PDB file of C-alpha atoms and ligand atoms in Angstrom:
ATOM      1  CA  MET A1242     106.137 -50.557 142.012  1.00 87.00           C
ATOM      2  CA  THR A1243     102.320 -50.915 141.609  1.00 85.00           C
ATOM      3  CA  ASN A1244     100.184 -48.899 139.268  1.00 90.00           C
ATOM      4  CA  PRO A1245     103.196 -47.756 137.019  1.00 90.00           C
ATOM      5  CA  GLU A1246     100.830 -45.530 134.714  1.00 90.00           C
ATOM      6  CA  ASN A1247     100.652 -43.293 137.847  1.00 92.00           C
ATOM      7  CA  TYR A1248     104.351 -42.501 137.345  1.00 96.00           C
ATOM      8  CA  ILE A1249     104.239 -41.980 133.550  1.00 97.00           C
ATOM      9  CA  LYS A1250     103.678 -38.587 132.245  1.00 97.00           C
ATOM     10  CA  VAL A1251     103.811 -36.950 128.663  1.00 97.00           C
ATOM     11  CA  ILE A1252     104.423 -33.248 127.696  1.00 97.00           C
ATOM     12  CA  LYS A1253     105.139 -31.429 124.578  1.00 97.00           C
ATOM     13  CA  GLY A1254     108.294 -29.336 124.600  1.00 97.00           C
ATOM     14  CA  ASP A1255     112.141 -29.345 124.647  1.00 98.00           C
ATOM     15  CA  ILE A1256     113.881 -31.931 126.816  1.00 98.00           C
ATOM     16  CA  THR A1257     116.893 -29.584 127.425  1.00 98.00           C
ATOM     17  CA  LYS A1258     114.515 -27.502 129.561  1.00 98.00           C
ATOM     18  CA  ILE A1259     113.303 -30.219 131.959  1.00 98.00           C
ATOM     19  CA  LYS A1260     114.436 -30.429 135.536  1.00 98.00           C
ATOM     20  CA  VAL A1261     114.688 -33.961 136.457  1.00 98.00           C
ATOM     21  CA  ASP A1262     117.540 -36.318 137.694  1.00 98.00           C
ATOM     22  CA  ALA A1263     118.389 -37.417 134.155  1.00 99.00           C
ATOM     23  CA  ILE A1264     117.263 -36.691 130.560  1.00 98.00           C
ATOM     24  CA  VAL A1265     117.901 -39.067 127.920  1.00 99.00           C
ATOM     25  CA  ASN A1266     119.587 -38.291 124.662  1.00 98.00           C
ATOM     26  CA  ALA A1267     118.807 -40.030 121.398  1.00 98.00           C
ATOM     27  CA  ALA A1268     122.798 -40.331 120.472  1.00 98.00           C
ATOM     28  CA  ASN A1269     124.632 -41.942 117.922  1.00 98.00           C
ATOM     29  CA  THR A1270     127.381 -44.906 118.192  1.00 98.00           C
ATOM     30  CA  HIS A1271     130.266 -42.313 118.363  1.00 98.00           C
ATOM     31  CA  LEU A1272     128.477 -40.043 121.107  1.00 98.00           C
ATOM     32  CA  ALA A1273     129.849 -37.327 118.753  1.00 97.00           C
ATOM     33  CA  GLY A1274     126.980 -34.942 118.829  1.00 96.00           C
ATOM     34  CA  GLY A1275     124.800 -34.298 115.888  1.00 94.00           C
ATOM     35  CA  GLY A1276     121.349 -32.916 114.877  1.00 97.00           C
ATOM     36  CA  GLY A1277     117.942 -33.224 116.505  1.00 98.00           C
ATOM     37  CA  VAL A1278     117.580 -33.590 120.156  1.00 98.00           C
ATOM     38  CA  ASP A1279     121.413 -34.645 120.294  1.00 98.00           C
ATOM     39  CA  GLY A1280     122.331 -31.226 118.854  1.00 98.00           C
ATOM     40  CA  ALA A1281     119.948 -29.453 121.348  1.00 98.00           C
ATOM     41  CA  ILE A1282     121.289 -31.134 124.313  1.00 98.00           C
ATOM     42  CA  HIS A1283     125.122 -30.639 123.527  1.00 98.00           C
ATOM     43  CA  LYS A1284     124.228 -26.913 122.712  1.00 98.00           C
ATOM     44  CA  ALA A1285     122.390 -26.083 125.751  1.00 98.00           C
ATOM     45  CA  GLY A1286     124.637 -28.370 128.164  1.00 98.00           C
ATOM     46  CA  GLY A1287     128.001 -27.081 127.081  1.00 97.00           C
ATOM     47  CA  LYS A1288     131.429 -28.689 126.340  1.00 97.00           C
ATOM     48  CA  THR A1289     131.701 -30.699 129.501  1.00 98.00           C
ATOM     49  CA  ILE A1290     129.050 -33.327 128.276  1.00 98.00           C
ATOM     50  CA  LEU A1291     131.346 -33.860 124.997  1.00 98.00           C
ATOM     51  CA  GLU A1292     134.312 -34.106 126.782  1.00 98.00           C
ATOM     52  CA  GLU A1293     132.879 -37.165 129.116  1.00 98.00           C
ATOM     53  CA  CYS A1294     131.320 -38.576 125.668  1.00 98.00           C
ATOM     54  CA  ARG A1295     135.043 -38.673 124.265  1.00 98.00           C
ATOM     55  CA  GLU A1296     136.530 -40.175 127.349  1.00 98.00           C
ATOM     56  CA  ILE A1297     133.884 -43.163 127.152  1.00 98.00           C
ATOM     57  CA  ILE A1298     134.477 -43.626 123.593  1.00 98.00           C
ATOM     58  CA  LYS A1299     138.198 -43.623 124.258  1.00 97.00           C
ATOM     59  CA  ARG A1300     137.637 -46.293 126.659  1.00 97.00           C
ATOM     60  CA  ASP A1301     134.989 -48.407 125.124  1.00 95.00           C
ATOM     61  CA  GLY A1302     135.425 -47.819 121.335  1.00 96.00           C
ATOM     62  CA  CYS A1303     131.814 -47.054 120.675  1.00 95.00           C
ATOM     63  CA  CYS A1304     128.229 -47.189 122.117  1.00 96.00           C
ATOM     64  CA  ILE A1305     126.454 -49.930 120.119  1.00 97.00           C
ATOM     65  CA  PRO A1306     122.538 -49.362 119.100  1.00 98.00           C
ATOM     66  CA  GLY A1307     120.538 -50.578 121.851  1.00 98.00           C
ATOM     67  CA  ASN A1308     123.080 -49.420 124.481  1.00 98.00           C
ATOM     68  CA  ALA A1309     123.220 -46.494 126.779  1.00 98.00           C
ATOM     69  CA  VAL A1310     125.839 -44.713 128.758  1.00 98.00           C
ATOM     70  CA  ILE A1311     125.474 -41.642 131.399  1.00 98.00           C
ATOM     71  CA  THR A1312     127.599 -38.534 131.729  1.00 98.00           C
ATOM     72  CA  ASN A1313     127.388 -35.349 133.525  1.00 98.00           C
ATOM     73  CA  ALA A1314     124.687 -32.466 132.366  1.00 98.00           C
ATOM     74  CA  GLY A1315     126.868 -29.563 132.333  1.00 98.00           C
ATOM     75  CA  ASP A1316     124.652 -26.430 132.355  1.00 98.00           C
ATOM     76  CA  LEU A1317     121.569 -28.237 131.789  1.00 98.00           C
ATOM     77  CA  PRO A1318     118.761 -28.282 134.704  1.00 98.00           C
ATOM     78  CA  ALA A1319     118.959 -32.123 134.659  1.00 98.00           C
ATOM     79  CA  LYS A1320     121.590 -33.714 136.939  1.00 98.00           C
ATOM     80  CA  TYR A1321     122.873 -36.339 134.284  1.00 98.00           C
ATOM     81  CA  VAL A1322     122.441 -37.142 130.585  1.00 98.00           C
ATOM     82  CA  ILE A1323     121.880 -40.752 129.628  1.00 99.00           C
ATOM     83  CA  HIS A1324     123.065 -41.182 126.022  1.00 98.00           C
ATOM     84  CA  ALA A1325     120.977 -44.041 124.401  1.00 98.00           C
ATOM     85  CA  VAL A1326     121.642 -45.267 120.742  1.00 98.00           C
ATOM     86  CA  GLY A1327     118.442 -46.085 119.061  1.00 98.00           C
ATOM     87  CA  PRO A1328     118.350 -48.371 115.826  1.00 98.00           C
ATOM     88  CA  VAL A1329     118.343 -46.757 112.255  1.00 98.00           C
ATOM     89  CA  TRP A1330     115.140 -47.932 110.750  1.00 98.00           C
ATOM     90  CA  GLN A1331     115.915 -50.125 107.752  1.00 98.00           C
ATOM     91  CA  GLY A1332     112.365 -51.451 107.161  1.00 98.00           C
ATOM     92  CA  GLY A1333     111.730 -53.419 110.115  1.00 98.00           C
ATOM     93  CA  ASN A1334     113.380 -56.952 109.572  1.00 97.00           C
ATOM     94  CA  SER A1335     116.733 -55.943 111.072  1.00 98.00           C
ATOM     95  CA  GLY A1336     115.929 -56.260 114.706  1.00 98.00           C
ATOM     96  CA  GLU A1337     115.001 -52.551 115.005  1.00 98.00           C
ATOM     97  CA  LYS A1338     112.104 -53.078 117.561  1.00 98.00           C
ATOM     98  CA  THR A1339     114.419 -55.198 119.893  1.00 98.00           C
ATOM     99  CA  LEU A1340     117.041 -52.749 119.641  1.00 98.00           C
ATOM    100  CA  LEU A1341     114.721 -49.746 120.368  1.00 98.00           C
ATOM    101  CA  GLU A1342     113.366 -51.679 123.479  1.00 98.00           C
ATOM    102  CA  SER A1343     116.778 -52.423 124.519  1.00 98.00           C
ATOM    103  CA  ALA A1344     117.845 -48.467 124.082  1.00 99.00           C
ATOM    104  CA  TYR A1345     115.029 -47.735 126.659  1.00 99.00           C
ATOM    105  CA  LEU A1346     115.812 -50.648 129.093  1.00 98.00           C
ATOM    106  CA  SER A1347     119.364 -49.976 128.892  1.00 98.00           C
ATOM    107  CA  SER A1348     118.695 -46.244 129.925  1.00 99.00           C
ATOM    108  CA  LEU A1349     116.168 -47.431 132.705  1.00 98.00           C
ATOM    109  CA  ARG A1350     118.666 -49.921 134.122  1.00 98.00           C
ATOM    110  CA  ILE A1351     121.376 -47.001 134.320  1.00 98.00           C
ATOM    111  CA  ALA A1352     118.792 -44.898 135.944  1.00 98.00           C
ATOM    112  CA  GLU A1353     117.990 -47.652 138.765  1.00 98.00           C
ATOM    113  CA  LYS A1354     121.613 -48.278 139.248  1.00 98.00           C
ATOM    114  CA  HIS A1355     122.070 -44.755 140.175  1.00 98.00           C
ATOM    115  CA  GLY A1356     119.065 -44.555 142.168  1.00 98.00           C
ATOM    116  CA  LEU A1357     117.339 -41.804 140.033  1.00 98.00           C
ATOM    117  CA  LYS A1358     113.942 -40.751 140.864  1.00 98.00           C
ATOM    118  CA  SER A1359     113.004 -38.910 137.535  1.00 98.00           C
ATOM    119  CA  VAL A1360     114.010 -39.630 133.982  1.00 98.00           C
ATOM    120  CA  SER A1361     112.861 -37.649 130.634  1.00 98.00           C
ATOM    121  CA  PHE A1362     112.807 -39.355 127.479  1.00 99.00           C
ATOM    122  CA  PRO A1363     112.744 -38.110 123.977  1.00 98.00           C
ATOM    123  CA  ASN A1364     111.057 -40.139 121.275  1.00 98.00           C
ATOM    124  CA  ILE A1365     114.299 -42.208 120.484  1.00 99.00           C
ATOM    125  CA  SER A1366     114.816 -43.149 116.782  1.00 98.00           C
ATOM    126  CA  THR A1367     111.813 -41.195 115.495  1.00 98.00           C
ATOM    127  CA  GLY A1368     113.769 -38.547 114.001  1.00 98.00           C
ATOM    128  CA  VAL A1369     116.780 -38.589 111.735  1.00 98.00           C
ATOM    129  CA  TYR A1370     116.543 -42.605 112.353  1.00 98.00           C
ATOM    130  CA  SER A1371     113.170 -42.831 110.665  1.00 98.00           C
ATOM    131  CA  PHE A1372     111.566 -45.286 112.933  1.00 98.00           C
ATOM    132  CA  PRO A1373     107.880 -45.332 112.597  1.00 98.00           C
ATOM    133  CA  LYS A1374     106.466 -43.262 115.317  1.00 98.00           C
ATOM    134  CA  GLU A1375     103.367 -45.308 116.148  1.00 98.00           C
ATOM    135  CA  GLN A1376     105.344 -48.330 116.410  1.00 98.00           C
ATOM    136  CA  ALA A1377     108.074 -46.659 118.468  1.00 98.00           C
ATOM    137  CA  ALA A1378     105.315 -45.303 120.986  1.00 98.00           C
ATOM    138  CA  VAL A1379     104.075 -48.779 121.544  1.00 98.00           C
ATOM    139  CA  ILE A1380     107.553 -49.987 122.181  1.00 98.00           C
ATOM    140  CA  ALA A1381     108.565 -46.972 124.463  1.00 98.00           C
ATOM    141  CA  ILE A1382     105.365 -47.115 126.715  1.00 98.00           C
ATOM    142  CA  ASN A1383     105.169 -50.937 127.188  1.00 97.00           C
ATOM    143  CA  THR A1384     109.055 -51.191 127.992  1.00 98.00           C
ATOM    144  CA  VAL A1385     108.719 -48.300 130.614  1.00 98.00           C
ATOM    145  CA  LYS A1386     105.586 -49.768 132.066  1.00 97.00           C
ATOM    146  CA  ARG A1387     107.038 -53.375 132.389  1.00 97.00           C
ATOM    147  CA  PHE A1388     110.262 -51.977 133.940  1.00 98.00           C
ATOM    148  CA  LEU A1389     108.571 -49.817 136.445  1.00 98.00           C
ATOM    149  CA  GLU A1390     106.201 -52.810 137.540  1.00 96.00           C
ATOM    150  CA  ASN A1391     109.307 -54.750 138.558  1.00 96.00           C
ATOM    151  CA  LEU A1392     111.272 -51.866 140.128  1.00 97.00           C
ATOM    152  CA  ASP A1393     111.393 -51.886 143.972  1.00 94.00           C
ATOM    153  CA  PHE A1394     111.442 -47.871 144.315  1.00 96.00           C
ATOM    154  CA  GLU A1395     109.503 -45.117 142.826  1.00 96.00           C
ATOM    155  CA  MET A1396     110.606 -43.571 139.666  1.00 98.00           C
ATOM    156  CA  ASN A1397     108.892 -40.946 137.560  1.00 98.00           C
ATOM    157  CA  ILE A1398     109.015 -41.114 133.655  1.00 98.00           C
ATOM    158  CA  ILE A1399     108.265 -38.044 131.558  1.00 98.00           C
ATOM    159  CA  PHE A1400     107.931 -38.577 127.728  1.00 98.00           C
ATOM    160  CA  VAL A1401     109.051 -35.349 126.196  1.00 98.00           C
ATOM    161  CA  CYS A1402     107.540 -35.048 122.881  1.00 98.00           C
ATOM    162  CA  PHE A1403     108.694 -32.406 120.329  1.00 98.00           C
ATOM    163  CA  ASP A1404     106.442 -32.826 117.417  1.00 97.00           C
ATOM    164  CA  ASP A1405     102.593 -32.840 117.320  1.00 97.00           C
ATOM    165  CA  LEU A1406     102.165 -36.400 116.134  1.00 98.00           C
ATOM    166  CA  ASN A1407     104.288 -38.056 118.790  1.00 98.00           C
ATOM    167  CA  TYR A1408     102.541 -35.842 121.385  1.00 97.00           C
ATOM    168  CA  SER A1409      99.072 -37.026 120.017  1.00 97.00           C
ATOM    169  CA  LEU A1410     100.191 -40.785 119.850  1.00 97.00           C
ATOM    170  CA  TYR A1411     101.614 -40.738 123.535  1.00 98.00           C
ATOM    171  CA  ILE A1412      98.426 -38.881 124.928  1.00 97.00           C
ATOM    172  CA  ARG A1413      96.144 -41.498 123.297  1.00 96.00           C
ATOM    173  CA  MET A1414      98.102 -44.654 124.184  1.00 95.00           C
ATOM    174  CA  LEU A1415      98.512 -43.466 127.752  1.00 93.00           C
ATOM    175  CA  GLU A1416      94.994 -42.790 127.989  1.00 87.00           C
ATOM    176  CA  LEU A1417      93.968 -46.182 127.028  1.00 72.00           C
ATOM    177  CA  MET A1418      96.382 -47.598 129.692  1.00 64.00           C
ATOM    178  CA  ASP A1419      93.805 -46.384 132.363  1.00 54.00           C
TER     179      ASP A1419
HETATM  180  N1  LIG B 858     113.530 -31.945 122.964  1.00 61.73           N
HETATM  181  C1  LIG B 858     112.784 -33.199 122.719  1.00 61.73           C
HETATM  182  N2  LIG B 858     112.554 -33.827 121.593  1.00 61.73           N
HETATM  183  C2  LIG B 858     113.250 -33.141 120.563  1.00 61.73           C
HETATM  184  C3  LIG B 858     114.280 -32.200 120.529  1.00 61.73           C
HETATM  185  C4  LIG B 858     114.150 -31.567 121.884  1.00 61.73           C
HETATM  186  N3  LIG B 858     114.893 -30.362 121.941  1.00 61.73           N
HETATM  187  N4  LIG B 858     114.616 -32.037 119.367  1.00 61.73           N
HETATM  188  C5  LIG B 858     114.320 -32.837 118.608  1.00 61.73           C
HETATM  189  N5  LIG B 858     113.268 -33.780 119.284  1.00 61.73           N
HETATM  190  P1  LIG B 858     116.354 -37.161 116.454  1.00 61.73           P
HETATM  191  P2  LIG B 858     117.015 -40.055 116.283  1.00 61.73           P
HETATM  192  C6  LIG B 858     112.719 -34.977 118.751  1.00 61.73           C
HETATM  193  O1  LIG B 858     116.540 -37.061 115.126  1.00 61.73           O
HETATM  194  O2  LIG B 858     116.040 -40.399 115.463  1.00 61.73           O
HETATM  195  C7  LIG B 858     121.177 -36.995 115.692  1.00 61.73           C
HETATM  196  O3  LIG B 858     121.869 -36.396 114.685  1.00 61.73           O
HETATM  197  C8  LIG B 858     112.550 -35.351 117.430  1.00 61.73           C
HETATM  198  O4  LIG B 858     111.246 -34.546 117.133  1.00 61.73           O
HETATM  199  O5  LIG B 858     117.080 -36.276 117.442  1.00 61.73           O
HETATM  200  O6  LIG B 858     117.381 -40.989 117.269  1.00 61.73           O
HETATM  201  C9  LIG B 858     122.069 -38.263 116.454  1.00 61.73           C
HETATM  202  O7  LIG B 858     123.384 -37.576 116.527  1.00 61.73           O
HETATM  203  C10 LIG B 858     112.106 -36.773 117.446  1.00 61.73           C
HETATM  204  O8  LIG B 858     110.828 -37.209 117.734  1.00 61.73           O
HETATM  205  O9  LIG B 858     117.200 -38.759 117.016  1.00 61.73           O
HETATM  206  C11 LIG B 858     121.861 -39.321 115.653  1.00 61.73           C
HETATM  207  O10 LIG B 858     122.919 -39.199 114.706  1.00 61.73           O
HETATM  208  C12 LIG B 858     113.174 -37.259 118.353  1.00 61.73           C
HETATM  209  O11 LIG B 858     113.379 -36.038 119.097  1.00 61.73           O
HETATM  210  C13 LIG B 858     120.728 -39.228 115.022  1.00 61.73           C
HETATM  211  O12 LIG B 858     120.113 -37.859 115.053  1.00 61.73           O
HETATM  212  C14 LIG B 858     114.357 -38.100 117.927  1.00 61.73           C
HETATM  213  O13 LIG B 858     114.764 -37.479 116.656  1.00 61.73           O
HETATM  214  C15 LIG B 858     119.539 -40.015 116.048  1.00 61.73           C
HETATM  215  O14 LIG B 858     118.282 -39.972 115.379  1.00 61.73           O
END
């Protein structure tokens, strides 16, 4: 794709309300549901999502940080949920940046494999997992941009920010890209 920035948007809101081919969840290694965006997705999507997560865990054992898996989206307006596991921030010297990049890339590769045309991301790892928001935003935007540059079909990406700081960081960084 040329000009990937034309396919990247940022909005402030609740990702469970977004009608896209797939929303990404900030999950944990057990795909067990939890708080934050994970809790909101399972609450709004209903039990079929957790049922499919349990089948995946039974088959694979766990979903390690940096990886992602896809499930149904239950009652959500999206068609699929891609569950990505970001790193827990431990000070920055434990491979957190690479793992966060990998969580975004794994999600994007799954979307590519399924031919998905629109994907929404939350700000993975910036809540309970405490990844510094500015560093996380740089990684998220650069990883998505590079991926789209090399993609041979058009995919729209929406960053759905829930808090004011993430929203203002993304707005600023995406304007800088122009
Ligand atoms: N829509 C969009 N973003 C949201 C929503 C929502 N409805 N709710 C929260 N956020 P977090 P993590 C934002 O904690 O840091 C869970 O318990 C939130 O403001 O959800 O990757 C899992 O089970 C923040 O910017 O995910 C894991 O155990 C961002 O989503 C653990 O938390 C990510 O915050 C994962 O921690």
